[in-house]
CSV table of C-alpha atoms in Angstrom, one decimal:
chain,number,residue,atom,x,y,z
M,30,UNK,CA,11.8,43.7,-15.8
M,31,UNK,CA,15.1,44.6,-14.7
M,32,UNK,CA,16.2,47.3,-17.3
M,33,UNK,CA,20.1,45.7,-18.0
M,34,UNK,CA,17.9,42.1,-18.8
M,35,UNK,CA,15.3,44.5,-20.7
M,36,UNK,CA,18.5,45.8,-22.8
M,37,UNK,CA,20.5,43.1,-23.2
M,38,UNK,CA,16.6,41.4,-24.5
M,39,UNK,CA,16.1,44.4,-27.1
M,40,UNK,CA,19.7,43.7,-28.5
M,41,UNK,CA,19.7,40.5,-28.8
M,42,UNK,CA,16.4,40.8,-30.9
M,43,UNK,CA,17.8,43.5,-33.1
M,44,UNK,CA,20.9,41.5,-33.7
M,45,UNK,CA,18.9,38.4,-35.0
M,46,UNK,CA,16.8,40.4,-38.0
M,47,UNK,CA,20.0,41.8,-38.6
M,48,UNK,CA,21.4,38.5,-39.1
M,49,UNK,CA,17.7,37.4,-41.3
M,50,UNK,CA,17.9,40.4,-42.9
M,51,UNK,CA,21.6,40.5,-44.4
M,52,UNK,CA,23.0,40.3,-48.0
M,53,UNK,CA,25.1,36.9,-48.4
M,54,UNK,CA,28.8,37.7,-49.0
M,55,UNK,CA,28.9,36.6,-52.9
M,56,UNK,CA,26.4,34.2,-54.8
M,57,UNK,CA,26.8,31.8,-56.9
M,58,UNK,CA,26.2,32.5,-60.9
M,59,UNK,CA,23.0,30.9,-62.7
M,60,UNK,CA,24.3,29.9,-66.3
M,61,UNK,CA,20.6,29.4,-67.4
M,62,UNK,CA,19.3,30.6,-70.9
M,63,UNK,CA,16.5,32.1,-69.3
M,64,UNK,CA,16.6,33.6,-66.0
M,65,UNK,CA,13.2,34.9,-64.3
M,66,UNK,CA,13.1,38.0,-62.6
M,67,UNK,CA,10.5,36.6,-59.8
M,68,UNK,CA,12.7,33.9,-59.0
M,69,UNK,CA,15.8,36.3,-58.5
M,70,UNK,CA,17.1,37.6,-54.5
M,71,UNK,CA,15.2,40.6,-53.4
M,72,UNK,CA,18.0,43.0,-54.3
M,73,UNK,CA,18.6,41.9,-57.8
M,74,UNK,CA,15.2,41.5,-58.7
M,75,UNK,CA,14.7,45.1,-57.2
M,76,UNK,CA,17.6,46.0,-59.7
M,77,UNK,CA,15.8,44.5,-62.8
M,78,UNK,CA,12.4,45.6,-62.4
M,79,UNK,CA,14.1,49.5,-62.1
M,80,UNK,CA,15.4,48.5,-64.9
M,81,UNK,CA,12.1,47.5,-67.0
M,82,UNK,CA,10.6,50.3,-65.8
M,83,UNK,CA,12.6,52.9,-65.6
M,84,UNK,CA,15.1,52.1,-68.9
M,85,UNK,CA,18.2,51.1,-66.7
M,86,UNK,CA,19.5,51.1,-63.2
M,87,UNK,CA,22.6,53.2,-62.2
M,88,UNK,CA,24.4,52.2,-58.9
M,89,UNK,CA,28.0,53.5,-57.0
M,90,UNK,CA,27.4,50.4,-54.5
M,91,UNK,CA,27.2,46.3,-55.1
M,92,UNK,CA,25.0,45.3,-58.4
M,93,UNK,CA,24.0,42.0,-57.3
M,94,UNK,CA,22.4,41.3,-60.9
M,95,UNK,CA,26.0,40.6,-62.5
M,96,UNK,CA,26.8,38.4,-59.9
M,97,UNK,CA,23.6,36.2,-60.3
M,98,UNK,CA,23.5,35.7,-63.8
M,99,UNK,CA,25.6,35.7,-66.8
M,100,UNK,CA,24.7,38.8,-68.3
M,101,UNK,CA,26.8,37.5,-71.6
M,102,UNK,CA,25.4,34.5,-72.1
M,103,UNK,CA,21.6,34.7,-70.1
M,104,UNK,CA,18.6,36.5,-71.1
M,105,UNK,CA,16.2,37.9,-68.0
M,106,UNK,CA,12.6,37.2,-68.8
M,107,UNK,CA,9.4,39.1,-67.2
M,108,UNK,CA,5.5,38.9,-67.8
M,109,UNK,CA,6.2,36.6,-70.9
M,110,UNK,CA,9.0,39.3,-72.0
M,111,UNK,CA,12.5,38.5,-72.8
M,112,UNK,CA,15.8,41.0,-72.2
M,113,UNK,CA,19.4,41.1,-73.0
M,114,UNK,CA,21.1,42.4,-70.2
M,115,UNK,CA,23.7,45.3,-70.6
M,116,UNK,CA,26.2,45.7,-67.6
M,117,UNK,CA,28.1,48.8,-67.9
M,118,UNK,CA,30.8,50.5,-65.9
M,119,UNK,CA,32.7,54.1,-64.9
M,120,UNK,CA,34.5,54.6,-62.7
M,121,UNK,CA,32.5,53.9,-59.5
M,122,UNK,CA,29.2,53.8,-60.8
M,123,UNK,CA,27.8,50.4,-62.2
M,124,UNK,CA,24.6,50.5,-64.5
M,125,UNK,CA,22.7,48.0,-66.2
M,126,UNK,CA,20.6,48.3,-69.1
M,127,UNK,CA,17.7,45.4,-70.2
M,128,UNK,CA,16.8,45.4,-73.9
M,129,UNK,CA,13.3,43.7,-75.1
M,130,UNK,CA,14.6,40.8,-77.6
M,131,UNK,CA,14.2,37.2,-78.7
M,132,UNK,CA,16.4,34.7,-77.1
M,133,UNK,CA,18.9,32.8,-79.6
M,134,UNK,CA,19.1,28.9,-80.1
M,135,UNK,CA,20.4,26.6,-82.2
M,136,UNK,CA,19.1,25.7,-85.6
M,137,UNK,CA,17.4,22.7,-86.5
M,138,UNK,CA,19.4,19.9,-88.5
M,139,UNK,CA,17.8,18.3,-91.5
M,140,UNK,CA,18.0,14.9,-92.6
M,141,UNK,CA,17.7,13.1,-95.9
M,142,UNK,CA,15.6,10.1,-94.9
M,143,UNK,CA,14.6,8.9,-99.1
M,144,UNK,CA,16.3,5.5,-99.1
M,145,UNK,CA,18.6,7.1,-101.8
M,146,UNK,CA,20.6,10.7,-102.6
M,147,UNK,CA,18.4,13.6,-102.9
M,148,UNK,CA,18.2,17.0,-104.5
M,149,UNK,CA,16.0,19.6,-103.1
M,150,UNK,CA,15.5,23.3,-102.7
M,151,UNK,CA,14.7,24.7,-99.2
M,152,UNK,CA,13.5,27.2,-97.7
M,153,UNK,CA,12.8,28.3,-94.0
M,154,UNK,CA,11.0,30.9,-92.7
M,155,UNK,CA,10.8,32.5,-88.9
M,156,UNK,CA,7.8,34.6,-88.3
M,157,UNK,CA,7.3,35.5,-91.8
M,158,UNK,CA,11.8,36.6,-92.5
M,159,UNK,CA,13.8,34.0,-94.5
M,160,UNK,CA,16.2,32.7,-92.4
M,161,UNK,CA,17.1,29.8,-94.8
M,162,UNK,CA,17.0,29.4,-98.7
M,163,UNK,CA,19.0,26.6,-100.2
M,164,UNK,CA,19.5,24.3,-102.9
M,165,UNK,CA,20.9,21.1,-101.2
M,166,UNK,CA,22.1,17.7,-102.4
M,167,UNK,CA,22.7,14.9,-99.2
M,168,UNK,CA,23.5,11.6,-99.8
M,169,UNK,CA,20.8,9.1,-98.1
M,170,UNK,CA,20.8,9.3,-94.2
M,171,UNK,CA,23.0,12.3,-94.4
M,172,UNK,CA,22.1,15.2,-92.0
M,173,UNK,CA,23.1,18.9,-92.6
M,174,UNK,CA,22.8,21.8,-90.5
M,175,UNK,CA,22.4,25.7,-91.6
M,176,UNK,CA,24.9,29.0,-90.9
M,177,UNK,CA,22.2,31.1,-89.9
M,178,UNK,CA,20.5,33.5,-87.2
M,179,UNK,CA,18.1,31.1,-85.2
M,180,UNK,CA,15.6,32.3,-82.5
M,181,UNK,CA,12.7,31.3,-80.3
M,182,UNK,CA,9.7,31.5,-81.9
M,183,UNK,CA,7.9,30.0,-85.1
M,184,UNK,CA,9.4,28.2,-88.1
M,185,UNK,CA,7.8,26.9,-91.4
M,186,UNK,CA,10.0,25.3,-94.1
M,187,UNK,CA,9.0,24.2,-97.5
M,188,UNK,CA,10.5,21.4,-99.3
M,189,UNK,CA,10.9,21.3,-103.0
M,190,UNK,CA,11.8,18.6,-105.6
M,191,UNK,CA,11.0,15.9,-108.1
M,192,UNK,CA,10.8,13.3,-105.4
M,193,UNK,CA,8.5,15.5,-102.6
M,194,UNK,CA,7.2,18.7,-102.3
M,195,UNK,CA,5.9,19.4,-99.0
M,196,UNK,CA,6.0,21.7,-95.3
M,197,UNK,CA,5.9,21.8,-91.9
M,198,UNK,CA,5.9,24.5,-89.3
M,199,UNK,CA,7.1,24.0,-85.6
M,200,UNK,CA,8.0,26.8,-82.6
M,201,UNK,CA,11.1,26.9,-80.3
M,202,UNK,CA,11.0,28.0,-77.0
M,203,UNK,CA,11.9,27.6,-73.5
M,204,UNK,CA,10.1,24.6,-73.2
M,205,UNK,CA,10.4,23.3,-76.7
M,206,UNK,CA,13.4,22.4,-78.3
M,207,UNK,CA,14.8,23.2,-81.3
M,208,UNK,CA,13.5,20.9,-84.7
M,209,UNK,CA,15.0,17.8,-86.9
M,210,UNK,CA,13.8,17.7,-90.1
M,211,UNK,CA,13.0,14.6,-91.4
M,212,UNK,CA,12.6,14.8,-95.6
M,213,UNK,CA,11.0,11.5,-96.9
M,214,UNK,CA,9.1,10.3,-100.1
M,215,UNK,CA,6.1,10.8,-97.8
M,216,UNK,CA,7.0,14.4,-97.2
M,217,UNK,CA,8.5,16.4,-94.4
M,218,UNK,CA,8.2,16.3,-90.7
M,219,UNK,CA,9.5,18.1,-87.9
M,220,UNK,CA,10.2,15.7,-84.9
M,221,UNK,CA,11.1,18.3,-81.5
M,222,UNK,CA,11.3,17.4,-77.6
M,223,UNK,CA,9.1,18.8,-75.1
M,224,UNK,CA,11.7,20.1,-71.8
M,225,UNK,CA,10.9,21.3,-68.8
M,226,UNK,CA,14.0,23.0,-68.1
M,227,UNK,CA,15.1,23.8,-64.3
M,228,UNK,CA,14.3,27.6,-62.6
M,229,UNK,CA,17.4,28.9,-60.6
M,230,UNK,CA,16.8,29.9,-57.2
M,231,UNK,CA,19.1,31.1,-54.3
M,232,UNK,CA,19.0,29.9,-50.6
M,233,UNK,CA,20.0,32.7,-47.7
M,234,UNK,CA,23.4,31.5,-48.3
M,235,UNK,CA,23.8,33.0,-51.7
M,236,UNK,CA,23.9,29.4,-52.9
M,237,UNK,CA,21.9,27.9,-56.0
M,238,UNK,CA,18.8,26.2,-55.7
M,239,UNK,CA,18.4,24.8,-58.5
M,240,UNK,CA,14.2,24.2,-59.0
């Protein structure tokens, strides 16, 4: 082969993995609740799994994990594990730090459903801590909802009157919604929605794909 064709052959070659290989420009932010780490770009989901591993992961150069995800609002999740993401920075260096925790969501609402007013104590429990304990009066088809710390995981509450004493238990999660609690003469039930919520994904472009 003549060695100018052989060259100009080698280059041309070397140019096009460049070109597979490279880092997209910016991408665009997934404002998921849960984001998985296996379904992150290479980088990022190099960055988190130092992170898991080694406690954090300190960089002077591009941390593509902020730029993927919404470290205020998103939780990273890995082997069944969820993690707050901390993104801090000095100067030059960037470093982010994953915490093991339970991903927040919204509490359940409760509605009278006894064809009159009711008055009832309540009490809610998540894995075993009182998260709820009232003494509530609702007119009849009035809903209420509670001021307190919800989180994925599993809820019993107990119901306690002159009219119906009774319980229920239900669990939140990524692909269970949060509970309405139905109070009747016949006793309580907890009536939820099964989702299948979307994975975020990223084509070479740096551009959502949403899954």
């Amino acid at each position: 082969m003549n060695r100018r064709v052989f060259l100009a052959a080698v280059t041309a070659s070397a140019a096009v993995a460049g070109c597979l290989g490279r880092e997209p420009a910016a991408y665009e932010t997934c404002h998921h609740t849960i984001v998985h780490v296996d379904n992150l770009p290479d980088s990022a989901e190099s960055e988190a799994l130092t992170a898991i591993e080694s406690g954090r992961y300190e960089t002077d150069e591009r941390l593509v994990l902020e730029e993927v995800m919404d470290a205020q609002e998103s939780y990273l999740s890995h082997d069944g594990v969820y993690y707050a993401v901390d993104v801090d920075a000095e100067g030059d260096q960037r470093r982010v730090e994953l915490e093991e925790t339970i991903p927040e969501t919204g509490g359940p609402q409760l509605v009278n459903a006894i064809d009159d007013n009711a008055e009832f104590d309540l009490r809610i429990d998540h894995r075993g801590d009182v998260v709820v304990d009232e003494h509530l009066e609702l007119e009849e088809g009035e809903q209420t909802d509670f001021d307190a710390d919800f989180r994925y995981g599993s809820y019993r509450v107990e119901v306690e009157s002159d009219r119906v004493t009774d319980d229920a238990e239900w669990s939140v999660g990524e692909h269970y919604s949060q509970a309405e609690l139905f109070v009747s003469e016949n006793g309580v039930t907890a009536e939820q929605a099964v989702v299948d919520p979307a994975d975020c994904g990223w084509d070479a472009d740096g551009d959502l794909d949403v899954q």
